[in-house]
Amino acid sequence: MKVESFCSFFQNQESSKVTRRNTRSSSSVTVENPEPNESHQPTVDDLTFGEESITLDALLSDFPGRRSQILDLIRLIGPLDCPSFPIMVYGDASTGKTSVVLQVFRHLNRPFVYSSCRTCYSPRLLFESVLNQLLLHSKCSSNGYSSAKRCDKPSDFVNLLRQALSNVMETLDSKSGTSRSSKPDGKPVGKMVYLILDHVDLIKEWEKGTMILQFLFSLYSVLKMPQLGIILISGLPPDVYYSNMGYTDPIPVYFPVYSQEELHQIFLRNQANRDLYSAFLDSVLKPFCRVTRRVDELSTTISSLFRKYCEPLDDLGLSPSEDLKRRLYNQLKPLIAPCLNEIFRVSSRPNDGDNRGERRQKASCSSENREEVEKLDFHMSTSAKYLLIAAFLASRNPATLDASMFDSTGGMDNRKRKRKASEKSMEKKEIAEQEAVMKGPGSFPLERLLAIFQCIASVGDSSFGEEEEGKEEEEEEEEATGYDRENNNLMSDVLLQVSSLCDANFITKSGSCPLEGSVRYRSMVSEDLALKVARSLRFPLSKYLYRR
Amino acid sequence: MAPSGTVADPPPSSATDSFNSGASEENDIRPFFVLHKASSGSLQGKSTGTVRSKRTIESPTPKIAKKSEVESAEEEDGQFLSNRRLKIFETVWSKIEKTIENVLRDSNSKIFNGIYDWIRESFESIRSYGALSLSEAVRSYPVLTQASSKQLFTALVLTRNLEMVDDLLTFEELNLHLKSQGCHVAKLSSMDFSAKNGVGGCLRGLLRQFVMPTLDVADVTTLASWYRENENHKNPVVIIVDDTERCCGSVLSDLILILSEWAVKVPIFLIMGVSTAHDAPRKILSVNALQRLCASRFTLSSPAERMDAVLEAVFLKPCSGFTVSHKVALFMRSYFLCQDGTLTSFVRTLKIACLQHFSSEPLSIMLEHFCQDRSNQLTGEGNGLLTESTMKHAFDLPSVTRNKITRSTCELLPQFLLDLQRMPNPWSIVVLCIYEAGKFDKLRLLDIFCETLDPEARYLKYFSPSAIVNCQSQVSGRSVIRQVLRKLRDLSPSQWRSLLKRWENLSAEFSEINDKVMELHPLKRSVEAAGQRQGLPNSPKKHASRSHTKLEKELSAMADKVAAVIEFMLREYMKPVESVPFHEILCFKNVDKLQSALLGDPRGRIQSDLLEAHNILHCICCSQRGTTLLPSMHDTSILYTLAQEHADVINLHDWYQSFKTILVSRSSKTKQNSKTCSKSKKRKDRCEEPEAPAEALIQARFCRAVMELQIAGLIRLPSKRRPDFVQRVAFGS
């Protein structure tokens, strides 16, 4: 009772103003946008899902394993025109939260407003997105792609939201008055608008995120408009948001991770040959479920695997016999293991009909990996390679060992003697060492990097020289002119190389004044890559690595 | 060499200097300029006088001002010639540059077309999901069709070079290429993906390029609404990120996640340039973002391949006529391999070499004729290029005197030049033939080019019988030609066929070589026949059957024969440029000049300049100082000289005291001197005021000089731990 009187009061006050504004804006749009291409003035109808509403049965069969959640949601949203408390839908990624909520609204055919905090990455965008939808505003070139209202602050948002809502209420009221019983498709039902906010957990990362979160949680009590239902979708459980601020806690609805059978049913939907696909899933799903149960991760790999599964088959329509199943499985078996690994990699869909050399797919990554161990597949200048190795050594070896590893001349024989001494101490401090490994690469000042660089560059060059002498005496004089110069050159432009290594993420820098020289660096290179680089230089990296 | 020529006639030598100062100014004067910005005017003469810097410095002495008429006339002549040379340099260089551009464009075009095809295919597959109505396309919630609809099509373009410089241009061209095909393209760089601006920054960058420059807030919904207007939705949207490694990973991940929410409504294609390994995105992106990428890989040609293509076009195909000597080629090669490794720097090296050639070699104007179409303009010397002095210079060239060509054969000069003009043709054919043979072993043209330029033709010794025996015993060697010869023995019949075919094509214009190649045909046929008898033409060394031994025999006979042909080609036609008379006209040889121009060694230069500032300033006051420090010297220079006496840390107080002693004691002495001798002319500078500078002034000058040293990177300012000491950073010069 109270609610209705409040509502009508609002309507009386606002209706005249709002309608006038509305008409003005719509007329201006039509004048300024003469081209007929899809100029579309949104109406209240656009607040619904927009497609044919579906029955509850269809909804339930669309989402295997989500029956209880769907029923919960419908129950919590409540019957037509009945105010509801805020609801929080939470669960892991790719468990169907957004889809279920949206499809439930499609089923209920009620008006709603959806905003994702991912797309709207700041409070202002979030507020304006909600208001734009409620005010039925669409961005276009004629209005300079601007929002309907400029809204930065939560307080402004509350006011503007109130206005916009009552405006919508009024139109909804008039609509439902005219065509209540006929219930056509796509027309909104009821006198409530629901606000769906997706990815609420991202707000925590925002600047002043906690403040915005508290505002959103208390929005229901602040607004005091029961016509607005609020549904928050979050990847994190509600506990992380709560604080004793005195607002009504939203009612949680948990979306658990799918089980293997549920995944089976999900993937089996919309398949042409259910028998074949089911046989395929039987063989594939189990190993994958141990790694991940996210539908989105699984669907890409599984669809590409299924394509390979079907390759030997001529007729995709046949239902497979046990024998055929076994044969297909045996063919597929070697492909599964690399794909398991692949889930955490860049997923790739093999493009059909691609036989050009330059368009190899990453699906065949595992076989390539073995080749790549041998050589580096991108170009680096020699001095950059030495720098990379120097950085790697500086990060792995303790600084105190530098003196024993490299003496000033960088001699080879000297080093071996010293290394034996360090080997003894190595045995003593095995545990300390392991700790050091767990700590990851260490940081080092630029001076140390350059010192090591100078040592190993000179060693590397002298070893080159030896090789030359041994092999081609006759060419000595020519090579001497050419390669002496190389040796000298290696030292110039080193700082430039350091910066380009930093750019390529091989070395990271902890910031400080560059003039002071107190910046510390850290090598981010994997041992694999360092070994590869060392091999391309024929540099004995393992000899220089402490603990090896 | 150039010095001998410059002694012969002075006007070009002055031009040389001016060119040099111009070149060096570009390269290494800048750090020096920072130091002396506030100092006396003589430097300004140096920094502004681009053309005749040396002369402006010397001009106060009256000796030069009173020149004889003849000299000034000659100077005018030289001026004319140097201007002309500069102009010709521009035409020659523009030709080389255009050639390089074309080569690069050709090398990329295949990849570009591949990328475009991929975009089209994927775009069609997105559209096959079904057309969206306007209201569907701009509404805020995702399209709920299937999980894969959130995938973002991504092309990883591997540039295969650690340095990005070369590929900036490549991506710019890709941008233009895709735009010309009708795609909506925006190019973002790592600058847009800074952690400071966040995802808003890069979205703003996107919208600025797609929608309009001034937008209040950057929002994807704007992009979606824009895409639905004015037929925009007929074409895909492409975003090029040229240096993925340098981007802030979290921001890029955010952008990918946002875009993937809109993937079906706005079909976006991401093209990411990856300069290192193809798993680089895995290192910087979050798992969620990675999972949204549907990646394909495109590999650009490697820098070495591009380099080979450029070399071939510039030096081996008729281009400008300009070429380099063996040593210069070796230097350029080692600079490419060891130092920079970018094509950009190689081209820059080439440009510097070209510029220096034109500045040091008066006869380089002849290159104009090489550059133009090959009509014989040389004989008709209507433009007065061959004046008496240039002729004299031409016959003083070392290559001419070495070959005992004298003035009496003066009229032969055009003939020699014609030879020179023709000369590269058989030479380049031979090099290309060897390159073809070396391709089976993945040899680089760069290496072959360097080796075959050798003026002493040391590669010929590999053809002596002992060397052939040797080369089989040795596993690896530096010599490229030896590797080619060794590889020839492992070729299969089909490879022989393709090799001979390509040789034929290459030598088509040159009958002598072509004949020799044709002689190989009967052999080739017998080898093929032997291979077919064996049934496995592609694997000659697999079966130890009798037919196999026969094939092997044929193959080795073939290899010997081909080696003989190669030897013949090398001996007869491979006259390296440097052994030809008058080659100095075309060929740049001065490797030291190139090196100093390229490497510069700015830090060492700063140090040596600081220690001997008067060599640059050319002021009269400090010219005869010897080893003593004078107060008239520049403060920074005094301080740095004083710092040499200290170890790696310098006590600030001591330093200041010695600085002060030099300023005060000296100036008081000069005060006395000035009273007696009244040589006031010397003291124009403020530093030399008669009375000793005030303590505060000395302190201020001290501070400024210390700051300058710090900015130059020579010292480090006092730390908190040792507030009285500065640390020396650079030692030696």
PDB file of C-alpha atoms in Angstrom, chain A residues 389-536:
ATOM      1  CA  ILE A 389      73.687 -14.774 -20.493  1.00  0.00           C
ATOM      2  CA  ALA A 390      75.417 -12.329 -18.188  1.00  0.00           C
ATOM      3  CA  ALA A 391      72.084 -11.287 -16.757  1.00  0.00           C
ATOM      4  CA  PHE A 392      71.069 -14.887 -16.341  1.00  0.00           C
ATOM      5  CA  LEU A 393      74.261 -15.670 -14.505  1.00  0.00           C
ATOM      6  CA  ALA A 394      73.977 -12.581 -12.355  1.00  0.00           C
ATOM      7  CA  SER A 395      70.485 -13.590 -11.332  1.00  0.00           C
ATOM      8  CA  ARG A 396      71.296 -17.217 -10.608  1.00  0.00           C
ATOM      9  CA  ASN A 397      74.728 -17.048  -9.047  1.00  0.00           C
ATOM     10  CA  PRO A 398      75.316 -15.429  -5.697  1.00  0.00           C
ATOM     11  CA  ALA A 399      77.302 -12.240  -6.029  1.00  0.00           C
ATOM     12  CA  THR A 400      79.969 -13.470  -3.655  1.00  0.00           C
ATOM     13  CA  LEU A 401      80.959 -16.161  -6.109  1.00  0.00           C
ATOM     14  CA  ASP A 402      81.593 -13.798  -8.975  1.00  0.00           C
ATOM     15  CA  ALA A 403      85.222 -13.300  -8.049  1.00  0.00           C
ATOM     16  CA  SER A 404      85.907 -17.007  -8.150  1.00  0.00           C
ATOM     17  CA  MET A 405      83.949 -17.614 -11.326  1.00  0.00           C
ATOM     18  CA  PHE A 406      85.437 -14.811 -13.311  1.00  0.00           C
ATOM     19  CA  ASP A 407      88.817 -13.364 -12.649  1.00  0.00           C
ATOM     20  CA  SER A 408      89.848 -10.170 -14.335  1.00  0.00           C
ATOM     21  CA  THR A 409      91.228 -11.900 -17.405  1.00  0.00           C
ATOM     22  CA  GLY A 410      88.355 -14.303 -17.624  1.00  0.00           C
ATOM     23  CA  GLY A 411      90.746 -17.210 -18.014  1.00  0.00           C
ATOM     24  CA  MET A 412      89.325 -20.693 -18.472  1.00  0.00           C
ATOM     25  CA  ASP A 413      91.842 -22.803 -16.546  1.00  0.00           C
ATOM     26  CA  ASN A 414      91.768 -20.595 -13.506  1.00  0.00           C
ATOM     27  CA  ARG A 415      88.101 -21.008 -13.188  1.00  0.00           C
ATOM     28  CA  LYS A 416      88.139 -24.758 -12.924  1.00  0.00           C
ATOM     29  CA  ARG A 417      90.381 -24.740  -9.907  1.00  0.00           C
ATOM     30  CA  LYS A 418      88.223 -22.254  -8.127  1.00  0.00           C
ATOM     31  CA  ARG A 419      85.102 -24.114  -8.933  1.00  0.00           C
ATOM     32  CA  LYS A 420      86.219 -27.182  -7.104  1.00  0.00           C
ATOM     33  CA  ALA A 421      86.618 -25.165  -3.961  1.00  0.00           C
ATOM     34  CA  SER A 422      83.125 -23.872  -4.326  1.00  0.00           C
ATOM     35  CA  GLU A 423      81.872 -27.387  -4.844  1.00  0.00           C
ATOM     36  CA  LYS A 424      82.855 -28.346  -1.336  1.00  0.00           C
ATOM     37  CA  SER A 425      81.021 -25.477   0.175  1.00  0.00           C
ATOM     38  CA  MET A 426      78.154 -26.322  -2.077  1.00  0.00           C
ATOM     39  CA  GLU A 427      77.640 -29.638  -0.410  1.00  0.00           C
ATOM     40  CA  LYS A 428      77.578 -28.006   2.962  1.00  0.00           C
ATOM     41  CA  LYS A 429      74.931 -25.516   2.114  1.00  0.00           C
ATOM     42  CA  GLU A 430      72.587 -27.600   0.107  1.00  0.00           C
ATOM     43  CA  ILE A 431      69.521 -26.551   2.004  1.00  0.00           C
ATOM     44  CA  ALA A 432      70.361 -22.894   1.803  1.00  0.00           C
ATOM     45  CA  GLU A 433      70.800 -23.341  -1.878  1.00  0.00           C
ATOM     46  CA  GLN A 434      67.435 -24.880  -2.380  1.00  0.00           C
ATOM     47  CA  GLU A 435      65.949 -21.963  -0.600  1.00  0.00           C
ATOM     48  CA  ALA A 436      67.719 -19.681  -3.012  1.00  0.00           C
ATOM     49  CA  VAL A 437      66.210 -21.590  -5.917  1.00  0.00           C
ATOM     50  CA  MET A 438      62.782 -21.241  -4.418  1.00  0.00           C
ATOM     51  CA  LYS A 439      63.297 -17.532  -4.134  1.00  0.00           C
ATOM     52  CA  GLY A 440      63.675 -17.253  -7.869  1.00  0.00           C
ATOM     53  CA  PRO A 441      66.066 -15.089  -9.811  1.00  0.00           C
ATOM     54  CA  GLY A 442      67.935 -12.549  -7.780  1.00  0.00           C
ATOM     55  CA  SER A 443      68.398  -8.920  -8.624  1.00  0.00           C
ATOM     56  CA  PHE A 444      71.664  -7.254  -9.450  1.00  0.00           C
ATOM     57  CA  PRO A 445      73.011  -3.778 -10.122  1.00  0.00           C
ATOM     58  CA  LEU A 446      73.997  -2.704 -13.597  1.00  0.00           C
ATOM     59  CA  GLU A 447      77.681  -2.644 -12.713  1.00  0.00           C
ATOM     60  CA  ARG A 448      77.685  -6.310 -11.866  1.00  0.00           C
ATOM     61  CA  LEU A 449      75.920  -7.142 -15.088  1.00  0.00           C
ATOM     62  CA  LEU A 450      78.474  -5.221 -17.097  1.00  0.00           C
ATOM     63  CA  ALA A 451      81.391  -6.782 -15.252  1.00  0.00           C
ATOM     64  CA  ILE A 452      80.130 -10.294 -15.925  1.00  0.00           C
ATOM     65  CA  PHE A 453      79.348  -9.329 -19.479  1.00  0.00           C
ATOM     66  CA  GLN A 454      82.877  -8.141 -20.030  1.00  0.00           C
ATOM     67  CA  CYS A 455      84.301 -11.326 -18.563  1.00  0.00           C
ATOM     68  CA  ILE A 456      82.203 -13.763 -20.528  1.00  0.00           C
ATOM     69  CA  ALA A 457      82.400 -11.769 -23.741  1.00  0.00           C
ATOM     70  CA  SER A 458      86.182 -11.843 -23.574  1.00  0.00           C
ATOM     71  CA  VAL A 459      86.205 -15.538 -22.705  1.00  0.00           C
ATOM     72  CA  GLY A 460      83.814 -16.336 -25.489  1.00  0.00           C
ATOM     73  CA  ASP A 461      85.866 -14.437 -28.004  1.00  0.00           C
ATOM     74  CA  SER A 462      89.122 -15.978 -26.938  1.00  0.00           C
ATOM     75  CA  SER A 463      87.625 -19.421 -27.246  1.00  0.00           C
ATOM     76  CA  PHE A 464      86.475 -18.526 -30.719  1.00  0.00           C
ATOM     77  CA  GLY A 465      89.976 -17.448 -31.490  1.00  0.00           C
ATOM     78  CA  GLU A 466      91.359 -20.772 -30.362  1.00  0.00           C
ATOM     79  CA  GLU A 467      88.997 -22.626 -32.605  1.00  0.00           C
ATOM     80  CA  GLU A 468      90.048 -20.565 -35.538  1.00  0.00           C
ATOM     81  CA  GLU A 469      93.688 -21.120 -34.870  1.00  0.00           C
ATOM     82  CA  GLY A 470      93.229 -24.832 -34.650  1.00  0.00           C
ATOM     83  CA  LYS A 471      91.219 -25.133 -37.772  1.00  0.00           C
ATOM     84  CA  GLU A 472      92.324 -22.661 -40.283  1.00  0.00           C
ATOM     85  CA  GLU A 473      95.799 -21.407 -39.941  1.00  0.00           C
ATOM     86  CA  GLU A 474      95.842 -20.003 -43.391  1.00  0.00           C
ATOM     87  CA  GLU A 475      92.978 -17.666 -42.779  1.00  0.00           C
ATOM     88  CA  GLU A 476      94.322 -16.224 -39.614  1.00  0.00           C
ATOM     89  CA  GLU A 477      95.398 -12.881 -40.864  1.00  0.00           C
ATOM     90  CA  GLU A 478      92.146 -12.176 -42.594  1.00  0.00           C
ATOM     91  CA  GLU A 479      90.046 -13.223 -39.687  1.00  0.00           C
ATOM     92  CA  ALA A 480      92.209 -11.276 -37.320  1.00  0.00           C
ATOM     93  CA  THR A 481      91.320  -8.035 -39.001  1.00  0.00           C
ATOM     94  CA  GLY A 482      87.663  -8.828 -39.146  1.00  0.00           C
ATOM     95  CA  TYR A 483      87.155 -10.262 -35.736  1.00  0.00           C
ATOM     96  CA  ASP A 484      89.444  -8.127 -33.676  1.00  0.00           C
ATOM     97  CA  ARG A 485      87.155  -5.364 -34.507  1.00  0.00           C
ATOM     98  CA  GLU A 486      84.212  -7.408 -33.411  1.00  0.00           C
ATOM     99  CA  ASN A 487      85.733  -7.876 -29.997  1.00  0.00           C
ATOM    100  CA  ASN A 488      86.191  -4.206 -29.510  1.00  0.00           C
ATOM    101  CA  ASN A 489      82.778  -3.448 -30.816  1.00  0.00           C
ATOM    102  CA  LEU A 490      81.040  -5.756 -28.429  1.00  0.00           C
ATOM    103  CA  MET A 491      81.594  -3.276 -25.669  1.00  0.00           C
ATOM    104  CA  SER A 492      80.035  -0.229 -27.244  1.00  0.00           C
ATOM    105  CA  ASP A 493      76.330   0.392 -27.204  1.00  0.00           C
ATOM    106  CA  VAL A 494      75.928  -2.042 -24.349  1.00  0.00           C
ATOM    107  CA  LEU A 495      73.506   0.193 -22.528  1.00  0.00           C
ATOM    108  CA  LEU A 496      71.358   0.317 -25.622  1.00  0.00           C
ATOM    109  CA  GLN A 497      71.290  -3.452 -25.682  1.00  0.00           C
ATOM    110  CA  VAL A 498      70.375  -3.565 -22.018  1.00  0.00           C
ATOM    111  CA  SER A 499      67.417  -1.358 -22.686  1.00  0.00           C
ATOM    112  CA  SER A 500      66.259  -3.461 -25.598  1.00  0.00           C
ATOM    113  CA  LEU A 501      66.540  -6.581 -23.466  1.00  0.00           C
ATOM    114  CA  CYS A 502      64.420  -4.814 -20.885  1.00  0.00           C
ATOM    115  CA  ASP A 503      61.898  -4.010 -23.573  1.00  0.00           C
ATOM    116  CA  ALA A 504      61.669  -7.636 -24.556  1.00  0.00           C
ATOM    117  CA  ASN A 505      60.922  -8.585 -20.958  1.00  0.00           C
ATOM    118  CA  PHE A 506      64.122 -10.581 -20.684  1.00  0.00           C
ATOM    119  CA  ILE A 507      65.368  -8.309 -17.960  1.00  0.00           C
ATOM    120  CA  THR A 508      63.114  -6.396 -15.640  1.00  0.00           C
ATOM    121  CA  LYS A 509      64.052  -3.257 -13.897  1.00  0.00           C
ATOM    122  CA  SER A 510      63.074  -2.002 -10.493  1.00  0.00           C
ATOM    123  CA  GLY A 511      62.671   1.671 -11.006  1.00  0.00           C
ATOM    124  CA  SER A 512      64.850   4.408  -9.650  1.00  0.00           C
ATOM    125  CA  CYS A 513      66.675   7.450 -10.952  1.00  0.00           C
ATOM    126  CA  PRO A 514      68.677   6.297 -13.967  1.00  0.00           C
ATOM    127  CA  LEU A 515      71.350   8.921 -13.363  1.00  0.00           C
ATOM    128  CA  GLU A 516      71.998   7.571  -9.916  1.00  0.00           C
ATOM    129  CA  GLY A 517      72.704   4.168 -11.323  1.00  0.00           C
ATOM    130  CA  SER A 518      71.120   2.455  -8.369  1.00  0.00           C
ATOM    131  CA  VAL A 519      68.587   0.595 -10.479  1.00  0.00           C
ATOM    132  CA  ARG A 520      68.546  -3.106  -9.883  1.00  0.00           C
ATOM    133  CA  TYR A 521      67.810  -5.567 -12.624  1.00  0.00           C
ATOM    134  CA  ARG A 522      66.518  -9.080 -12.643  1.00  0.00           C
ATOM    135  CA  SER A 523      66.716 -11.670 -15.363  1.00  0.00           C
ATOM    136  CA  MET A 524      63.385 -13.190 -16.318  1.00  0.00           C
ATOM    137  CA  VAL A 525      64.776 -15.682 -18.773  1.00  0.00           C
ATOM    138  CA  SER A 526      64.023 -19.356 -18.413  1.00  0.00           C
ATOM    139  CA  GLU A 527      66.972 -21.668 -18.253  1.00  0.00           C
ATOM    140  CA  ASP A 528      65.875 -23.212 -21.511  1.00  0.00           C
ATOM    141  CA  LEU A 529      66.191 -19.983 -23.398  1.00  0.00           C
ATOM    142  CA  ALA A 530      69.493 -19.123 -21.751  1.00  0.00           C
ATOM    143  CA  LEU A 531      70.870 -22.500 -22.732  1.00  0.00           C
ATOM    144  CA  LYS A 532      69.624 -22.039 -26.253  1.00  0.00           C
ATOM    145  CA  VAL A 533      71.322 -18.684 -26.514  1.00  0.00           C
ATOM    146  CA  ALA A 534      74.502 -20.060 -25.016  1.00  0.00           C
ATOM    147  CA  ARG A 535      74.483 -22.887 -27.499  1.00  0.00           C
ATOM    148  CA  SER A 536      74.143 -20.501 -30.392  1.00  0.00           C
TER     149      SER A 536
END
